[in-house]
Amino acid sequence: MTGRGAAGLGASALVAALLLGGCGTPRSGDLGLAPTAPPPSVASTDRPEPTPPRAAAPTSPPTNRPSGPSTAASAGTRRPDPVTIELWYVRDGLLVPTRRTRPATVATSRLALTELAAGPSPAEAATGMITLLPAGVAVTRIADGVATLRLPSVGDPATRRLREGQVVWTLTQFPSVRQVRLDGAAPVDRADYADLLPPIVVTGPIPGERVFTPLVVTGTASVFEATVSVRVLDAAGREVATGFGTASCGSGCRGGYRVLVGWRPVREQRGTVEVYEVSAENGARINTVAVPVVLAPRD
């Protein structure tokens, strides 16, 4: 073979190697989560912060695969998780909590006050819950952990204080709100309205909730020797389960409690969860909170 022929053959081999090396299937990388706006550090409002533009995805080189629907299109866009908020209503002149689960929003304080003004559900109203907050009340500013708003005037001081307590206990559930400034006065917090709580507060279950066994009953209490008792009644008023637990703080102070109760599976029916204190004097049930529920069998 002549030198010219060998050189031609070598060049052909080099071209072929380059062509083969450039035809591999491209690999797709993990782009990770899209960037989101950072939380406000000092001052914030109850309005959504502008979201930075998403970084453009790199363009993949073309392949010889047949065209078809993209992975992103077939998977769809994931909806944000719903948000559960705590609402504080009034019953028998005291503050009592319940919950709502609603579509996610950045304006959580606005949502909370709107739901608070809307009033209790039928199941909650059946237990005596009411709201004293009129519609249209809104937070005007949140800065340095203080939410500012104005409340419509009301003549009765006791009614006004309960209304303020509803707002303060509802808004301070959010990490961005530690205190509330009402009508230009000095900021207040939950401690300023702690005397409006009953001896036993039940945060779960809520009225009308469908519950299963075992059931976790939660809340706060200021009771004798910190002992909280629970019993579950079926539709006929028969006792199907009992239990007790100890709050994190004893007599003279309020602490959180968590009591687990279980019962044999029953057909789906209305029932009642009673949370109470046993009297140190005569052993009677006192400070009872009755929560109507639906006892459901396991699916």
CSV table of C-alpha atoms in Angstrom, one decimal:
chain,number,residue,atom,x,y,z
A,1,MET,CA,0.0,0.0,0.0
A,2,THR,CA,1.3,3.4,-1.0
A,3,GLY,CA,1.8,6.2,1.5
A,4,ARG,CA,-1.1,8.2,-0.1
A,5,GLY,CA,-3.5,5.2,0.3
A,6,ALA,CA,-2.5,4.7,4.0
A,7,ALA,CA,-3.1,8.4,4.7
A,8,GLY,CA,-6.5,8.3,3.0
A,9,LEU,CA,-7.5,5.2,5.0
A,10,GLY,CA,-6.4,6.8,8.3
A,11,ALA,CA,-8.4,10.0,7.6
A,12,SER,CA,-11.5,7.9,6.9
A,13,ALA,CA,-11.1,6.0,10.2
A,14,LEU,CA,-10.7,9.2,12.1
A,15,VAL,CA,-13.9,10.7,10.6
A,16,ALA,CA,-15.8,7.5,11.3
A,17,ALA,CA,-14.7,7.6,15.0
A,18,LEU,CA,-15.7,11.2,15.4
A,19,LEU,CA,-19.1,10.5,13.9
A,20,LEU,CA,-19.7,7.5,16.2
A,21,GLY,CA,-18.6,9.4,19.2
A,22,GLY,CA,-21.1,12.2,18.6
A,23,CYS,CA,-24.2,10.0,18.1
A,24,GLY,CA,-24.8,8.8,21.6
A,25,THR,CA,-28.2,9.3,23.2
A,26,PRO,CA,-28.2,12.5,25.3
A,27,ARG,CA,-28.7,12.1,29.1
A,28,SER,CA,-31.3,14.2,30.9
A,29,GLY,CA,-30.2,15.8,34.2
A,30,ASP,CA,-32.2,16.5,37.3
A,31,LEU,CA,-33.1,20.2,37.3
A,32,GLY,CA,-34.3,20.2,40.9
A,33,LEU,CA,-37.0,22.5,42.4
A,34,ALA,CA,-37.8,25.9,40.9
A,35,PRO,CA,-36.5,28.7,43.0
A,36,THR,CA,-39.0,30.4,45.3
A,37,ALA,CA,-39.0,33.8,47.0
A,38,PRO,CA,-37.2,33.9,50.3
A,39,PRO,CA,-39.2,34.6,53.5
A,40,PRO,CA,-39.2,38.3,54.6
A,41,SER,CA,-36.5,38.8,57.3
A,42,VAL,CA,-37.7,41.9,59.1
A,43,ALA,CA,-40.9,43.3,57.6
A,44,SER,CA,-43.6,41.5,55.7
A,45,THR,CA,-47.2,42.1,54.5
A,46,ASP,CA,-50.0,39.7,53.9
A,47,ARG,CA,-49.5,39.9,50.2
A,48,PRO,CA,-47.7,37.5,48.0
A,49,GLU,CA,-44.0,38.3,47.4
A,50,PRO,CA,-42.9,38.4,43.7
A,51,THR,CA,-41.6,35.1,42.6
A,52,PRO,CA,-38.3,35.1,40.7
A,53,PRO,CA,-38.5,33.9,37.1
A,54,ARG,CA,-37.9,30.2,36.7
A,55,ALA,CA,-34.5,29.3,35.3
A,56,ALA,CA,-34.7,28.3,31.6
A,57,ALA,CA,-34.3,24.6,31.1
A,58,PRO,CA,-31.2,23.7,29.0
A,59,THR,CA,-32.1,22.6,25.5
A,60,SER,CA,-31.3,18.9,24.8
A,61,PRO,CA,-29.7,18.0,21.6
A,62,PRO,CA,-32.0,16.3,19.1
A,63,THR,CA,-32.2,12.5,19.0
A,64,ASN,CA,-33.4,10.1,16.4
A,65,ARG,CA,-36.2,8.8,18.8
A,66,PRO,CA,-39.8,9.1,17.5
A,67,SER,CA,-41.6,12.2,18.7
A,68,GLY,CA,-44.2,11.9,21.5
A,69,PRO,CA,-45.7,13.7,24.4
A,70,SER,CA,-43.2,15.1,26.8
A,71,THR,CA,-42.7,13.8,30.3
A,72,ALA,CA,-43.7,17.1,31.9
A,73,ALA,CA,-46.9,17.3,29.9
A,74,SER,CA,-47.9,13.7,30.7
A,75,ALA,CA,-47.1,14.1,34.4
A,76,GLY,CA,-49.1,17.4,34.7
A,77,THR,CA,-48.5,20.3,37.1
A,78,ARG,CA,-48.6,19.4,40.8
A,79,ARG,CA,-51.1,21.4,42.8
A,80,PRO,CA,-49.9,22.9,46.0
A,81,ASP,CA,-50.9,21.1,49.2
A,82,PRO,CA,-54.0,22.6,51.0
A,83,VAL,CA,-53.5,24.6,54.2
A,84,THR,CA,-55.2,23.9,57.5
A,85,ILE,CA,-55.9,26.8,59.7
A,86,GLU,CA,-57.1,27.1,63.3
A,87,LEU,CA,-60.1,29.3,64.1
A,88,TRP,CA,-61.1,30.5,67.6
A,89,TYR,CA,-64.8,30.9,68.1
A,90,VAL,CA,-66.9,31.8,71.2
A,91,ARG,CA,-68.9,29.4,73.3
A,92,ASP,CA,-70.5,30.2,76.7
A,93,GLY,CA,-68.4,33.4,76.9
A,94,LEU,CA,-65.1,31.6,76.4
A,95,LEU,CA,-62.7,31.0,73.4
A,96,VAL,CA,-62.8,27.5,71.7
A,97,PRO,CA,-60.9,26.3,68.7
A,98,THR,CA,-61.7,24.4,65.5
A,99,ARG,CA,-60.1,23.9,62.1
A,100,ARG,CA,-60.6,24.5,58.4
A,101,THR,CA,-58.7,23.0,55.5
A,102,ARG,CA,-58.7,25.2,52.4
A,103,PRO,CA,-56.7,25.6,49.1
A,104,ALA,CA,-53.2,26.9,49.6
A,105,THR,CA,-52.7,30.7,49.7
A,106,VAL,CA,-49.9,33.1,50.6
A,107,ALA,CA,-52.5,35.4,52.3
A,108,THR,CA,-53.1,33.1,55.3
A,109,SER,CA,-54.1,35.9,57.7
A,110,ARG,CA,-56.7,37.2,55.2
A,111,LEU,CA,-58.0,33.6,54.8
A,112,ALA,CA,-58.2,33.1,58.6
A,113,LEU,CA,-60.1,36.3,59.2
A,114,THR,CA,-62.5,35.6,56.4
A,115,GLU,CA,-63.2,32.1,57.7
A,116,LEU,CA,-63.5,33.5,61.2
A,117,ALA,CA,-66.2,36.0,60.2
A,118,ALA,CA,-68.0,33.3,58.1
A,119,GLY,CA,-68.9,31.6,61.4
A,120,PRO,CA,-69.1,28.0,62.6
A,121,SER,CA,-70.3,25.0,60.6
A,122,PRO,CA,-73.6,23.4,61.4
A,123,ALA,CA,-71.9,20.8,63.5
A,124,GLU,CA,-69.9,23.4,65.4
A,125,ALA,CA,-73.0,25.7,65.8
A,126,ALA,CA,-74.8,22.7,67.3
A,127,THR,CA,-72.3,22.7,70.2
A,128,GLY,CA,-73.0,26.4,70.9
A,129,MET,CA,-70.1,28.0,68.9
A,130,ILE,CA,-70.6,31.5,67.5
A,131,THR,CA,-68.4,34.2,66.1
A,132,LEU,CA,-68.4,37.9,67.1
A,133,LEU,CA,-66.2,39.0,64.2
A,134,PRO,CA,-68.1,40.9,61.4
A,135,ALA,CA,-67.1,40.5,57.8
A,136,GLY,CA,-64.6,42.8,56.2
A,137,VAL,CA,-62.0,42.9,58.9
A,138,ALA,CA,-58.5,42.6,57.4
A,139,VAL,CA,-54.9,42.9,58.4
A,140,THR,CA,-53.4,46.1,57.0
A,141,ARG,CA,-49.8,45.4,57.8
A,142,ILE,CA,-47.5,42.7,59.2
A,143,ALA,CA,-44.0,44.0,60.3
A,144,ASP,CA,-41.5,42.8,62.9
A,145,GLY,CA,-43.9,40.1,63.9
A,146,VAL,CA,-46.8,42.5,64.6
A,147,ALA,CA,-50.1,42.3,62.7
A,148,THR,CA,-52.0,45.6,62.5
A,149,LEU,CA,-55.8,45.9,62.0
A,150,ARG,CA,-58.9,47.8,63.1
A,151,LEU,CA,-62.0,46.3,64.6
A,152,PRO,CA,-65.5,47.8,64.4
A,153,SER,CA,-66.6,49.4,67.7
A,154,VAL,CA,-68.9,47.5,70.0
A,155,GLY,CA,-70.6,48.9,73.1
A,156,ASP,CA,-70.3,45.9,75.5
A,157,PRO,CA,-66.7,45.6,76.8
A,158,ALA,CA,-67.0,41.9,77.4
A,159,THR,CA,-68.1,41.3,73.8
A,160,ARG,CA,-65.3,43.5,72.5
A,161,ARG,CA,-62.7,41.6,74.5
A,162,LEU,CA,-64.0,38.2,73.2
A,163,ARG,CA,-63.9,39.6,69.7
A,164,GLU,CA,-60.3,40.7,70.2
A,165,GLY,CA,-59.4,37.3,71.7
A,166,GLN,CA,-60.8,35.6,68.6
A,167,VAL,CA,-58.6,37.7,66.4
A,168,VAL,CA,-55.5,37.5,68.5
A,169,TRP,CA,-55.6,33.7,69.1
A,170,THR,CA,-56.4,33.0,65.4
A,171,LEU,CA,-53.7,35.3,63.9
A,172,THR,CA,-50.9,34.3,66.3
A,173,GLN,CA,-50.9,30.7,65.0
A,174,PHE,CA,-48.8,31.9,62.1
A,175,PRO,CA,-45.0,32.1,62.5
A,176,SER,CA,-44.9,35.6,61.0
A,177,VAL,CA,-47.3,37.0,63.7
A,178,ARG,CA,-46.3,37.1,67.4
A,179,GLN,CA,-48.4,40.0,68.4
A,180,VAL,CA,-51.5,42.0,67.2
A,181,ARG,CA,-52.0,45.7,67.2
A,182,LEU,CA,-55.7,46.6,67.5
A,183,ASP,CA,-56.9,50.1,66.7
A,184,GLY,CA,-53.5,51.7,67.2
A,185,ALA,CA,-53.1,50.4,70.8
A,186,ALA,CA,-50.1,48.6,72.2
A,187,PRO,CA,-49.5,45.2,70.7
A,188,VAL,CA,-51.0,42.2,72.5
A,189,ASP,CA,-50.6,38.4,72.4
A,190,ARG,CA,-52.3,35.3,73.5
A,191,ALA,CA,-51.2,35.8,77.2
A,192,ASP,CA,-53.4,38.9,77.3
A,193,TYR,CA,-56.5,36.7,76.6
A,194,ALA,CA,-55.5,33.5,78.3
A,195,ASP,CA,-58.2,34.0,81.0
A,196,LEU,CA,-60.8,33.5,78.2
A,197,LEU,CA,-60.0,29.8,77.8
A,198,PRO,CA,-62.0,27.1,79.5
A,199,PRO,CA,-60.3,24.7,81.9
A,200,ILE,CA,-60.1,22.1,79.1
A,201,VAL,CA,-59.6,23.0,75.4
A,202,VAL,CA,-60.0,20.3,72.7
A,203,THR,CA,-58.1,20.9,69.5
A,204,GLY,CA,-58.8,17.5,68.0
A,205,PRO,CA,-61.1,16.0,67.0
A,206,ILE,CA,-63.3,18.9,65.8
A,207,PRO,CA,-67.1,18.8,65.8
A,208,GLY,CA,-68.5,16.7,62.9
A,209,GLU,CA,-65.2,15.0,62.2
A,210,ARG,CA,-65.2,11.4,60.9
A,211,VAL,CA,-62.9,9.5,63.3
A,212,PHE,CA,-61.4,6.0,63.5
A,213,THR,CA,-60.0,3.8,66.2
A,214,PRO,CA,-57.5,4.3,67.7
A,215,LEU,CA,-58.2,8.0,68.1
A,216,VAL,CA,-55.8,10.7,69.4
A,217,VAL,CA,-57.4,13.4,71.4
A,218,THR,CA,-55.4,16.6,71.8
A,219,GLY,CA,-55.6,20.0,73.5
A,220,THR,CA,-54.6,22.0,76.5
A,221,ALA,CA,-55.8,21.9,80.1
A,222,SER,CA,-55.5,23.5,83.5
A,223,VAL,CA,-56.9,20.8,85.8
A,224,PHE,CA,-56.3,19.1,89.1
A,225,GLU,CA,-53.1,17.1,89.1
A,226,ALA,CA,-52.9,17.7,85.3
A,227,THR,CA,-55.1,14.6,84.7
A,228,VAL,CA,-57.3,14.7,81.6
A,229,SER,CA,-59.9,11.9,81.0
A,230,VAL,CA,-61.6,10.9,77.8
A,231,ARG,CA,-64.5,8.6,77.0
A,232,VAL,CA,-66.2,7.8,73.6
A,233,LEU,CA,-69.9,7.2,73.4
A,234,ASP,CA,-71.8,5.6,70.5
A,235,ALA,CA,-75.1,6.8,68.9
A,236,ALA,CA,-77.1,5.2,71.8
A,237,GLY,CA,-74.9,6.9,74.4
A,238,ARG,CA,-73.2,3.7,75.4
A,239,GLU,CA,-69.5,4.1,76.5
A,240,VAL,CA,-67.3,2.2,74.0
A,241,ALA,CA,-63.9,3.5,75.1
A,242,THR,CA,-62.1,5.3,77.9
A,243,GLY,CA,-58.7,6.7,78.6
A,244,PHE,CA,-56.8,9.3,80.4
A,245,GLY,CA,-53.5,11.3,80.1
A,246,THR,CA,-51.5,13.9,81.8
A,247,ALA,CA,-51.1,17.5,80.6
A,248,SER,CA,-47.6,18.9,80.5
A,249,CYS,CA,-48.4,21.3,83.4
A,250,GLY,CA,-50.3,20.6,86.6
A,251,SER,CA,-52.8,22.5,88.7
A,252,GLY,CA,-52.6,26.3,88.4
A,253,CYS,CA,-51.0,26.3,84.9
A,254,ARG,CA,-52.0,25.2,81.4
A,255,GLY,CA,-50.3,22.4,79.6
A,256,GLY,CA,-50.8,20.3,76.4
A,257,TYR,CA,-52.2,16.8,76.5
A,258,ARG,CA,-52.5,13.9,74.1
A,259,VAL,CA,-54.7,10.9,75.0
A,260,LEU,CA,-55.0,7.7,72.8
A,261,VAL,CA,-58.3,5.8,73.0
A,262,GLY,CA,-59.4,2.8,71.1
A,263,TRP,CA,-62.6,0.7,70.7
A,264,ARG,CA,-63.8,-2.4,68.9
A,265,PRO,CA,-64.9,-1.6,65.3
A,266,VAL,CA,-68.5,-0.5,65.0
A,267,ARG,CA,-70.8,0.3,62.1
A,268,GLU,CA,-70.6,3.9,61.0
A,269,GLN,CA,-72.7,6.0,63.3
A,270,ARG,CA,-72.9,9.3,65.2
A,271,GLY,CA,-71.0,9.4,68.4
A,272,THR,CA,-69.5,11.7,71.0
A,273,VAL,CA,-66.0,12.3,72.4
A,274,GLU,CA,-66.1,13.6,76.0
A,275,VAL,CA,-63.0,15.2,77.5
A,276,TYR,CA,-63.3,16.0,81.2
A,277,GLU,CA,-61.7,16.4,84.6
A,278,VAL,CA,-62.5,14.1,87.5
A,279,SER,CA,-63.5,16.1,90.6
A,280,ALA,CA,-61.1,15.8,93.5
A,281,GLU,CA,-64.1,16.2,95.9
A,282,ASN,CA,-66.5,13.5,94.7
A,283,GLY,CA,-65.1,11.9,91.6
A,284,ALA,CA,-67.8,13.4,89.3
A,285,ARG,CA,-67.0,14.5,85.8
A,286,ILE,CA,-66.5,18.2,85.6
A,287,ASN,CA,-65.4,20.8,83.0
A,288,THR,CA,-66.7,18.4,80.3
A,289,VAL,CA,-66.2,19.2,76.7
A,290,ALA,CA,-68.5,17.1,74.4
A,291,VAL,CA,-67.4,16.9,70.7
A,292,PRO,CA,-70.0,15.3,68.3
A,293,VAL,CA,-68.2,13.1,65.8
A,294,VAL,CA,-68.9,10.3,63.3
A,295,LEU,CA,-67.5,6.9,64.4
A,296,ALA,CA,-66.3,5.2,61.3
A,297,PRO,CA,-65.1,1.6,60.7
A,298,ARG,CA,-61.6,1.1,59.2
A,299,ASP,CA,-61.7,1.2,55.4
